[in-house]
Every structure is written in C-alpha cells, then in structure tokens.
C-alpha cells in the first residue's frame, strides 16, 4: 500500500511522512499527478493561508485528486487540507474549495485569541473509523485561525470561541482540523486508523 | 477546552543542553535529542530548542541536532537561535522544526517576521522577546542574548510583531531568568493583554505554584520550563497535577 502526501507547497510535509514512517507505512511526498492517482490512499496536508490551495490546480493535481475520489480512494485532509475539502473560506473568498463538505470556513470570533494554538479535546459525536480506540475527550494539537462549522458530516467537535468541526467524514473522505502528526500517541492512533482503512 | 501548555525548553550550545542563571554560568544538562524525547514522553506539550550561543558567535543553528531531535518527536517542535534570514528559517524547517523563534534578527529587520509568515504561515513564527524592567512597570526589549538594549518597549514591540505576522510571542523576563523565584506576572500580563496572539511566559520558574500564578495572574497561554525539568525539581506529572488541582486546564493524562 502506498500513501501519497500531496505536496502543493503549503507547510512542513516531512512531519506527516515521519509519523507515517514510524507506523511502518509506505508514504511518498509528491506533486506528480500520476503518483497521486496511482496511490492507494491520499493525504492532503497544509498549514497557512487558504490562498495556498490555489497551487493544487497546477500540474494536474486537482484532476488527479478528483479522479481518486471518484475511485473511492480514502483521503485525509489535515488542517488547511480539511478546509480545502469545504466549499470556501472567508480567508480567500475568490477561491473555491473542493466542496465535498458544504460549509464555509470562517475566522474565529474576536473575543478569543487567534490562532487557536495548543492542545484541545475532542468531543466525539458519532462513531468513525478514524477515531476507533480513542477515549472520549482525547487531546490533540491545533494551530489555525479559520474553522469549519458543525455540519451533518461532523464526527467530532471542539470548543474554542464556540463549537466547530474537528473531524468530518463523508464516505471515504476525512478531514481533521488538528495536526495528528503533532498530537503524540493520540495523533499516531488516528493516522494508524487511516492507514488501516481498507483500500 | 483549550489547555494551558507546558513547553520544555532546551538551551543548547555546542550540541549539548545547558541552563544558565541570568544568561551566565552555564551547566551541562545532557543530550538534546534524548532530553527532548524524555520530556515528550513525560507529558511536555511542546519542545523548544534554543541555540543560545548562535547569535553571539555568529554561527548557524545546529541543524544536525535539530534533525536528530525532530526524528524522535511527535509533538510541536520549535527551534530558535541564529535565525537571521528566510533561508536560515527554511533550513530549520527542512531539518524538521514546526516553528521558528526569532529574536535579534526580527529587532534588526522586522520585515523578516512577515517574510517567514508569508512562506510558512503565522503559526510557524514565534517572536521571542527578552525583556528587562525599566521601572514603573515598563519593560525594555533586549537583543543579542540579552546583551544589547534596543530602546523598544516590550509591549509595543509585541504588538508590532503581531501586526507583522507573528503567531506567538515567547516572552522571557531577564530579571527572573534562572532565579527560580517565579515568573514575572506583571510583565507577562501586560504583554498578554496587549496582543491577540498566544503568549508563552519564560524565566524564573522554580516550582509548580509559579506556573499556577503565571496562568492565573499573568494571563499566559503557555509557559516555558527548563532547569526545573532537567534536574527533576518538579516532574511534569506533578506539575500538571498541581495545575489541574488549581482549576487550570491542562493536557493530562497525555
């Protein structure tokens, strides 16, 4: 099994690969459309500005990801990668997301500090293959200023300046707002669960 | 609920961890990668590695040390010391750091903050401020490892850093550093209340009650712990239990 970590120039991908390596998974970092469409699983990571997702339209990456989704390839979006799976973000309103999850990402309200940085706990709303074996209220590491609201596909939520989506799931497509690769043993378990999903 | 973070800090020089008292009298405390992993396993929420000799000696950050430590860490990892340019920051990120901490270089050229933030995101840029009391509850920022006064007010500099794209402020009280008498809660509160980004308090921790104080009275979002962890004065478990008992939300058990 090969997991392709999609490289579109947004953030430190080596930490995601390092975490997968430690789990014994074969992961490659790539921006090559063929490698993306040939992978058994996809991870779309990312930190920073929503505008960075525009780079996914280069080199046929977008078409390759869409094709993979049509072939029901499991896909995990992390942080900005999760937000890109939504319709849009007020951070870069001129850009469209993939609209797998029909929601708009918005900035945290002004009464709380932003970015939301640190360890916060997950409230699991419904069962998910991604969260198998995790106790309720597990802590994970967040670093983001925009968030996805609660939607019908929310499987776990988090509270900071109101409640927002921490984990979303639709079919074989998952999004996590936090960084599993930086969330210690809890994060590793989530990545392990993703690795173990049937291809 | 967002928890208060305990960040284990490794002051490194010549590839070894050291801890000074008021920036001087360095004592050897071990291998950086070993200590980083040990602190992570014990419940540290993040690891910061500061190459404390880098600015003074005009040399590059010890990328190999960073690489070795990063390989063994699955929690956020910050590196500071000797980062003067976007290229320096890129090299540190390539070696496995999640965030960089910049201090003297940002004071010298504040556009560096924006430059790194635009490339790697604000969450990856910590601006470190070494502050010393100037009387009347005012604090001055110092550069070059606390050697050079800048004439800048610490609060105003923190606000400027935020507006230029910093994601967090790492605030060290030079008056308290290494003394073990407790954090400077007045300094921490004044900076924390002046900005809308998280503030990490540093300098002076000697016991668990000092952390309770800096979170409650200093309005800190996170606190740095160095010598008290290396020498086992306060184990992380004990520290987090004390915080929890005091009603401060922490990540425990990890």
XYZ file of N, CA and C in Angstrom, chain A:
597
model
N 0.839 -1.212 0.000
C 0.000 0.000 0.000
C 0.873 1.262 0.000
N 0.543 2.208 -0.874
C 1.285 3.464 -0.906
C 0.355 4.629 -0.568
N 0.811 5.450 0.353
C 0.072 6.664 0.701
C 0.802 7.844 0.068
N 0.068 8.619 -0.721
C 0.672 9.817 -1.311
C 0.324 11.032 -0.463
N 1.365 11.730 -0.004
C 1.174 13.002 0.700
C 1.304 14.087 -0.362
N 0.215 14.782 -0.620
C 0.186 15.732 -1.726
C 0.964 17.000 -1.362
N 1.984 17.290 -2.154
C 2.846 18.445 -1.905
C 2.432 19.603 -2.804
N 1.783 20.605 -2.229
C 1.427 21.788 -3.020
C 2.085 23.036 -2.427
N 3.183 22.811 -1.701
C 3.995 23.920 -1.215
C 3.478 24.609 0.025
N 2.525 23.978 0.738
C 1.977 24.615 1.937
C 2.331 23.812 3.177
N 3.481 24.124 3.727
C 3.791 23.579 5.029
C 4.772 22.427 5.049
N 5.033 22.011 6.261
C 6.053 21.027 6.542
C 5.494 19.612 6.383
N 5.757 19.005 5.242
C 5.192 17.689 4.959
C 6.023 16.576 5.563
N 7.278 16.898 5.897
C 8.146 15.835 6.406
C 7.635 15.293 7.739
N 6.974 16.141 8.526
C 6.487 15.643 9.819
C 5.359 14.627 9.628
N 4.533 14.836 8.585
C 3.472 13.861 8.288
C 4.111 12.548 7.833
N 5.111 12.662 6.968
C 5.790 11.457 6.466
C 6.512 10.726 7.602
N 7.151 11.516 8.459
C 7.878 10.937 9.598
C 6.938 10.118 10.493
N 5.740 10.668 10.737
C 4.770 9.956 11.573
C 4.316 8.671 10.884
N 4.076 8.732 9.573
C 3.654 7.533 8.836
C 4.790 6.510 8.802
N 6.022 6.989 8.614
C 7.182 6.090 8.624
C 7.265 5.323 9.949
N 7.026 6.051 11.028
C 7.141 5.419 12.350
C 6.077 4.343 12.549
N 4.995 4.417 11.753
C 3.927 3.403 11.823
C 4.195 2.266 10.840
N 5.301 2.365 10.105
C 5.640 1.319 9.151
C 4.870 1.416 7.841
N 4.265 2.572 7.555
C 3.532 2.742 6.305
C 4.455 3.285 5.218
N 4.146 2.932 3.974
C 4.942 3.443 2.866
C 4.286 4.732 2.372
N 4.951 5.838 2.602
C 4.390 7.130 2.195
C 5.364 7.873 1.298
N 4.828 8.540 0.297
C 5.669 9.361 -0.563
C 5.130 10.793 -0.556
N 6.043 11.742 -0.659
C 5.642 13.147 -0.776
C 5.720 13.479 -2.265
N 4.620 13.933 -2.852
C 4.622 14.114 -4.290
C 3.690 15.224 -4.759
N 4.061 15.837 -5.888
C 3.125 16.759 -6.555
C 2.893 16.263 -7.982
N 3.195 14.995 -8.194
C 3.060 14.397 -9.517
C 1.676 13.764 -9.672
N 0.949 14.192 -10.713
C -0.438 13.738 -10.897
C -0.533 12.213 -11.017
N 0.411 11.624 -11.704
C 0.363 10.159 -11.874
C 0.539 9.425 -10.552
N 1.492 9.926 -9.755
C 1.708 9.286 -8.447
C 0.497 9.471 -7.544
N -0.164 10.632 -7.690
C -1.350 10.890 -6.874
C -2.479 9.940 -7.279
N -2.709 9.823 -8.581
C -3.822 8.949 -8.996
C -3.485 7.468 -8.814
N -2.175 7.142 -8.749
C -1.800 5.742 -8.567
C -1.736 5.303 -7.116
N -1.871 6.233 -6.174
C -1.719 5.898 -4.754
C -2.952 5.167 -4.222
N -2.735 4.382 -3.167
C -3.851 3.663 -2.546
C -4.628 4.565 -1.592
N -3.911 5.534 -1.040
C -4.553 6.496 -0.141
C -3.899 7.858 -0.339
N -4.672 8.915 -0.047
C -4.146 10.272 -0.211
C -4.234 11.044 1.101
N -3.201 11.831 1.342
C -3.266 12.795 2.444
C -3.003 14.173 1.851
N -3.919 15.097 2.125
C -3.730 16.491 1.711
C -3.464 17.290 2.983
N -2.188 17.579 3.271
C -1.874 18.311 4.497
C -2.000 19.815 4.266
N -1.259 20.589 4.997
C -1.264 22.024 4.722
C -1.411 22.860 5.965
N -0.636 23.935 5.994
C -0.792 24.966 7.009
C -0.748 26.299 6.285
N -1.200 27.324 6.952
C -1.081 28.654 6.365
C -2.370 29.138 5.723
N -2.196 29.979 4.718
C -3.298 30.727 4.120
C -4.087 29.890 3.117
N -5.419 30.062 3.100
C -6.277 29.310 2.180
C -5.860 29.533 0.721
N -5.298 30.705 0.452
C -4.857 31.024 -0.917
C -3.824 30.024 -1.422
N -3.099 29.381 -0.483
C -2.079 28.404 -0.869
C -2.689 27.221 -1.629
N -3.992 26.958 -1.391
C -4.633 25.801 -2.035
C -4.780 26.009 -3.544
N -4.610 27.260 -4.001
C -4.665 27.538 -5.445
C -3.620 26.713 -6.189
N -2.495 26.412 -5.490
C -1.417 25.646 -6.112
C -1.846 24.227 -6.478
N -2.930 23.745 -5.863
C -3.422 22.393 -6.185
C -3.942 22.311 -7.619
N -4.200 23.490 -8.212
C -4.694 23.491 -9.591
C -3.565 23.332 -10.610
N -2.313 23.355 -10.105
C -1.171 23.205 -11.009
C -0.846 21.731 -11.256
N -0.181 21.467 -12.342
C 0.378 20.139 -12.659
C -0.662 19.014 -12.670
N -1.923 19.363 -12.822
C -2.942 18.307 -12.882
C -3.240 17.651 -11.546
N -2.776 18.270 -10.450
C -3.010 17.665 -9.126
C -4.498 17.598 -8.790
N -5.217 18.702 -9.103
C -6.649 18.749 -8.783
C -7.410 17.625 -9.485
N -7.156 17.479 -10.787
C -7.845 16.432 -11.554
C -7.502 15.046 -11.010
N -6.240 14.856 -10.627
C -5.808 13.559 -10.083
C -6.514 13.251 -8.767
N -6.667 14.280 -7.924
C -7.349 14.081 -6.635
C -8.831 13.780 -6.878
N -9.446 14.532 -7.799
C -10.867 14.299 -8.098
C -11.082 12.892 -8.659
N -10.162 12.438 -9.499
C -10.268 11.086 -10.054
C -10.150 10.050 -8.939
N -9.200 10.282 -8.027
C -9.011 9.357 -6.902
C -10.277 9.276 -6.056
N -10.918 10.424 -5.854
C -12.156 10.442 -5.067
C -13.256 9.632 -5.776
N -13.324 9.798 -7.108
C -14.324 9.012 -7.878
C -14.059 7.516 -7.741
N -12.798 7.147 -7.617
C -12.443 5.727 -7.457
C -12.478 5.285 -6.001
N -13.041 6.150 -5.155
C -13.209 5.848 -3.719
C -11.893 5.579 -2.998
N -10.855 6.257 -3.408
C -9.578 6.197 -2.689
C -9.744 6.939 -1.368
N -9.399 6.312 -0.238
C -9.508 7.041 1.030
C -8.629 8.296 1.024
N -9.178 9.392 1.512
C -8.454 10.673 1.502
C -8.584 11.336 2.864
N -7.463 11.843 3.358
C -7.458 12.559 4.633
C -6.916 13.966 4.415
N -7.733 14.962 4.714
C -7.279 16.352 4.677
C -6.907 16.794 6.080
N -5.731 17.394 6.211
C -5.258 17.847 7.523
C -5.198 19.371 7.554
N -5.842 19.968 8.565
C -5.812 21.421 8.808
C -6.271 22.188 7.560
N -5.366 22.890 6.883
C -5.766 23.609 5.665
C -6.307 22.628 4.617
N -5.769 21.421 4.616
C -6.241 20.377 3.705
C -7.698 20.019 3.955
N -8.107 20.037 5.219
C -9.516 19.811 5.559
C -10.371 20.983 5.086
N -9.860 22.192 5.300
C -10.645 23.370 4.907
C -10.846 23.406 3.392
N -9.845 22.925 2.660
C -9.931 22.891 1.203
C -11.025 21.928 0.737
N -11.342 20.927 1.563
C -12.425 19.985 1.220
C -13.798 20.637 1.359
N -13.847 21.818 1.965
C -15.108 22.547 2.136
C -15.374 23.424 0.907
N -16.507 24.160 0.962
C -16.915 24.949 -0.201
C -15.991 26.141 -0.442
N -15.648 26.836 0.648
C -14.872 28.067 0.518
C -14.386 28.511 1.886
N -13.572 29.579 1.885
C -13.124 30.167 3.138
C -13.147 31.677 2.996
N -13.568 32.358 4.062
C -13.562 33.820 4.011
C -12.131 34.357 3.999
N -11.144 33.481 4.230
C -9.738 33.906 4.187
C -9.314 34.257 2.760
N -9.877 33.548 1.790
C -9.579 33.823 0.373
C -10.865 33.583 -0.421
N -11.798 34.535 -0.342
C -13.149 34.316 -0.895
C -13.169 34.107 -2.409
N -12.083 34.530 -3.085
C -12.070 34.382 -4.540
C -11.814 32.940 -4.968
N -11.381 32.099 -4.007
C -11.052 30.714 -4.337
C -12.161 29.761 -3.917
N -12.331 28.695 -4.688
C -13.299 27.670 -4.318
C -12.563 26.483 -3.716
N -13.207 25.819 -2.771
C -12.682 24.564 -2.253
C -13.248 23.425 -3.081
N -13.047 22.192 -2.607
C -13.497 21.030 -3.362
C -14.995 20.766 -3.166
N -15.547 21.379 -2.130
C -16.983 21.289 -1.844
C -17.479 19.854 -1.605
N -16.623 19.027 -1.016
C -17.071 17.711 -0.535
C -17.961 17.937 0.680
N -17.541 18.896 1.492
C -18.317 19.274 2.669
C -18.892 20.671 2.411
N -20.208 20.759 2.388
C -20.858 22.020 2.025
C -20.854 22.986 3.204
N -19.700 23.604 3.421
C -19.586 24.552 4.533
C -18.549 25.603 4.168
N -18.699 26.785 4.761
C -17.711 27.839 4.568
C -16.846 27.962 5.827
N -15.538 28.093 5.645
C -14.637 28.293 6.775
C -14.615 29.777 7.121
N -14.706 30.071 8.406
C -14.704 31.475 8.835
C -13.707 31.667 9.978
N -13.334 32.922 10.189
C -12.357 33.271 11.239
C -12.998 33.127 12.620
N -12.164 32.832 13.614
C -12.656 32.784 14.991
C -13.209 34.159 15.387
N -14.210 34.197 16.271
C -14.738 35.491 16.709
C -13.678 36.287 17.481
N -13.830 37.603 17.493
C -12.781 38.475 18.044
C -12.604 38.333 19.559
N -13.576 37.722 20.254
C -13.410 37.622 21.718
C -12.404 36.565 22.159
N -11.924 35.732 21.212
C -10.854 34.790 21.573
C -9.605 35.102 20.752
N -8.448 34.742 21.317
C -7.190 34.932 20.603
C -7.153 34.026 19.373
N -6.555 34.507 18.307
C -6.364 33.681 17.128
C -4.931 33.897 16.658
N -4.221 32.875 16.195
C -4.694 31.498 16.005
C -5.039 30.760 17.310
N -5.905 29.761 17.147
C -6.197 28.783 18.195
C -5.010 27.832 18.189
N -4.131 28.009 19.173
C -2.898 27.221 19.215
C -2.862 26.403 20.487
N -2.650 25.124 20.357
C -2.444 24.285 21.531
C -3.272 23.019 21.520
N -3.281 22.389 22.692
C -3.968 21.098 22.834
C -5.386 21.330 23.323
N -6.333 20.804 22.568
C -7.736 20.925 22.956
C -8.356 19.543 22.825
N -9.516 19.341 23.474
C -10.082 17.988 23.472
C -11.196 17.821 22.454
N -11.352 16.584 22.023
C -12.347 16.231 21.006
C -13.599 15.691 21.678
N -14.739 16.159 21.214
C -15.995 15.526 21.626
C -16.478 14.695 20.444
N -16.424 13.389 20.618
C -16.842 12.504 19.538
C -18.371 12.485 19.491
N -18.922 12.864 18.329
C -20.373 12.956 18.169
C -20.945 11.645 17.644
N -20.225 11.062 16.690
C -20.638 9.730 16.241
C -19.427 8.902 15.846
N -19.653 7.601 15.790
C -18.563 6.666 15.516
C -17.901 6.953 14.175
N -16.584 6.780 14.151
C -15.849 6.968 12.910
C -14.669 6.009 12.910
N -14.406 5.435 11.745
C -13.267 4.531 11.610
C -11.962 5.225 11.950
N -11.927 6.539 11.775
C -10.719 7.313 12.034
C -10.422 7.417 13.537
N -11.477 7.317 14.340
C -11.328 7.566 15.781
C -11.431 6.285 16.612
N -11.414 5.143 15.949
C -11.506 3.856 16.645
C -10.438 3.745 17.740
N -10.874 3.319 18.920
C -9.923 3.069 20.000
C -9.522 4.290 20.808
N -10.080 5.451 20.465
C -9.742 6.662 21.231
C -10.795 6.934 22.290
N -10.357 7.236 23.505
C -11.337 7.607 24.523
C -11.965 8.964 24.203
N -13.179 9.159 24.707
C -13.832 10.472 24.582
C -12.914 11.517 25.236
N -12.914 12.723 24.717
C -12.114 13.847 25.268
C -10.609 13.634 25.131
N -10.189 13.000 24.070
C -8.754 12.883 23.816
C -8.213 14.240 23.379
N -6.962 14.535 23.755
C -6.348 15.815 23.406
C -5.552 15.724 22.103
N -5.729 16.735 21.271
C -4.971 16.828 20.018
C -4.482 18.266 19.843
N -3.481 18.433 18.950
C -2.844 19.744 18.799
C -3.403 20.522 17.602
N -3.887 21.725 17.891
C -4.453 22.604 16.865
C -3.542 23.810 16.621
N -3.566 24.340 15.394
C -2.906 25.619 15.088
C -3.603 26.195 13.862
N -4.651 27.017 14.084
C -5.429 27.551 12.954
C -6.229 28.786 13.377
N -6.534 29.630 12.419
C -7.316 30.846 12.691
C -8.718 30.782 12.094
N -8.921 29.886 11.124
C -10.232 29.697 10.495
C -10.739 28.314 10.863
N -12.069 28.167 10.927
C -12.613 26.867 11.316
C -13.862 26.534 10.534
N -14.156 25.241 10.504
C -15.314 24.703 9.797
C -16.462 24.596 10.811
N -17.648 25.091 10.467
C -18.763 24.993 11.426
C -19.217 23.538 11.599
N -20.125 23.326 12.536
C -20.703 21.982 12.679
C -21.598 21.719 11.474
N -21.441 20.552 10.876
C -22.252 20.171 9.718
C -22.747 18.735 9.919
N -23.563 18.276 8.996
C -24.108 16.914 9.188
C -23.008 15.853 9.146
N -21.868 16.174 8.555
C -20.787 15.204 8.458
C -19.756 15.313 9.578
N -20.024 16.165 10.567
C -19.104 16.299 11.702
C -19.150 15.028 12.542
N -18.001 14.431 12.789
C -17.974 13.257 13.671
C -17.350 13.581 15.031
N -16.564 14.656 15.083
C -16.048 15.114 16.376
C -15.959 16.633 16.349
N -16.267 17.232 17.488
C -16.239 18.692 17.556
C -15.229 19.131 18.605
N -14.983 20.437 18.623
C -14.055 21.024 19.575
C -14.622 22.385 19.965
N -14.306 22.836 21.169
C -14.842 24.109 21.657
C -13.720 25.142 21.796
N -13.859 26.234 21.061
C -12.962 27.386 21.215
C -13.663 28.551 20.526
N -14.093 29.529 21.279
C -14.880 30.624 20.696
C -16.138 30.085 20.048
N -16.751 29.091 20.668
C -17.889 28.373 20.091
C -17.438 26.985 19.642
N -18.433 26.200 19.210
C -18.125 24.817 18.824
C -17.876 24.763 17.318
N -16.848 24.025 16.907
C -16.559 23.879 15.472
C -16.233 22.423 15.154
N -16.132 22.099 13.870
C -15.831 20.741 13.442
C -14.347 20.444 13.597
N -14.046 19.379 14.348
C -12.652 18.947 14.490
C -12.364 17.791 13.548
N -13.379 16.938 13.324
C -13.241 15.817 12.391
C -14.517 15.726 11.560
N -14.363 15.637 10.261
C -15.513 15.443 9.367
C -15.284 14.164 8.547
N -16.369 13.558 8.131
C -16.266 12.307 7.391
C -17.455 12.171 6.458
N -17.163 11.842 5.211
C -18.229 11.512 4.279
C -17.711 10.404 3.373
N -18.318 9.243 3.491
C -17.823 8.098 2.726
C -16.392 7.793 3.116
N -15.495 7.862 2.147
C -14.086 7.545 2.430
C -13.225 8.799 2.496
N -13.888 9.935 2.649
C -13.161 11.203 2.724
C -13.243 11.752 4.150
N -12.075 12.067 4.694
C -11.990 12.538 6.074
C -11.252 13.874 6.125
N -11.615 14.668 7.106
C -10.863 15.896 7.349
C -10.652 16.055 8.845
N -9.418 16.440 9.230
C -9.146 16.753 10.638
C -8.569 18.161 10.717
N -9.131 18.982 11.600
C -8.671 20.360 11.718
C -7.334 20.433 12.460
N -7.104 19.467 13.333
C -5.865 19.457 14.126
C -4.753 18.752 13.357
N -3.577 18.647 13.988
C -2.423 18.001 13.362
C -2.157 16.651 14.022
N -2.645 15.558 13.432
C -2.399 14.248 14.046
C -0.909 13.932 14.141
N -0.140 14.438 13.163
C 1.306 14.153 13.164
C 2.031 14.857 14.301
N 1.326 15.792 14.969
C 1.926 16.535 16.083
C 1.166 16.283 17.379
N 0.283 15.271 17.366
C -0.595 15.048 18.521
C -0.214 13.804 19.314
N 1.077 13.517 19.379
C 1.575 12.444 20.229
C 0.934 11.098 19.922
N 0.679 10.334 20.967
C 0.159 8.974 20.770
C -1.271 8.980 20.222
N -2.068 9.972 20.618
C -3.443 10.075 20.102
C -3.414 10.290 18.591
N -2.557 11.206 18.154
C -2.439 11.507 16.735
C -1.947 10.316 15.928
N -0.984 9.612 16.498
C -0.460 8.422 15.816
C -1.554 7.374 15.648
N -2.410 7.235 16.662
C -3.509 6.258 16.591
C -4.460 6.633 15.446
N -4.726 7.927 15.289
C -5.620 8.392 14.222
C -5.008 8.092 12.854
N -3.709 8.359 12.715
C -3.034 8.058 11.442
C -3.001 6.550 11.194
N -2.793 5.793 12.258
C -2.792 4.326 12.140
C -4.178 3.842 11.677
N -5.232 4.421 12.255
C -6.598 4.059 11.840
C -6.801 4.347 10.349
N -6.279 5.502 9.903
C -6.408 5.847 8.475
C -5.641 4.836 7.622
N -4.433 4.487 8.064
C -3.617 3.513 7.321
C -4.313 2.165 7.227
N -5.062 1.829 8.253
C -5.682 0.502 8.290
C -7.044 0.422 7.606
N -7.552 1.575 7.145
C -8.824 1.530 6.403
C -8.622 0.668 5.154
N -9.626 -0.143 4.800
C -9.479 -0.925 3.571
C -9.346 -0.016 2.351
N -8.480 -0.405 1.420
C -8.272 0.417 0.220
C -9.427 0.231 -0.774
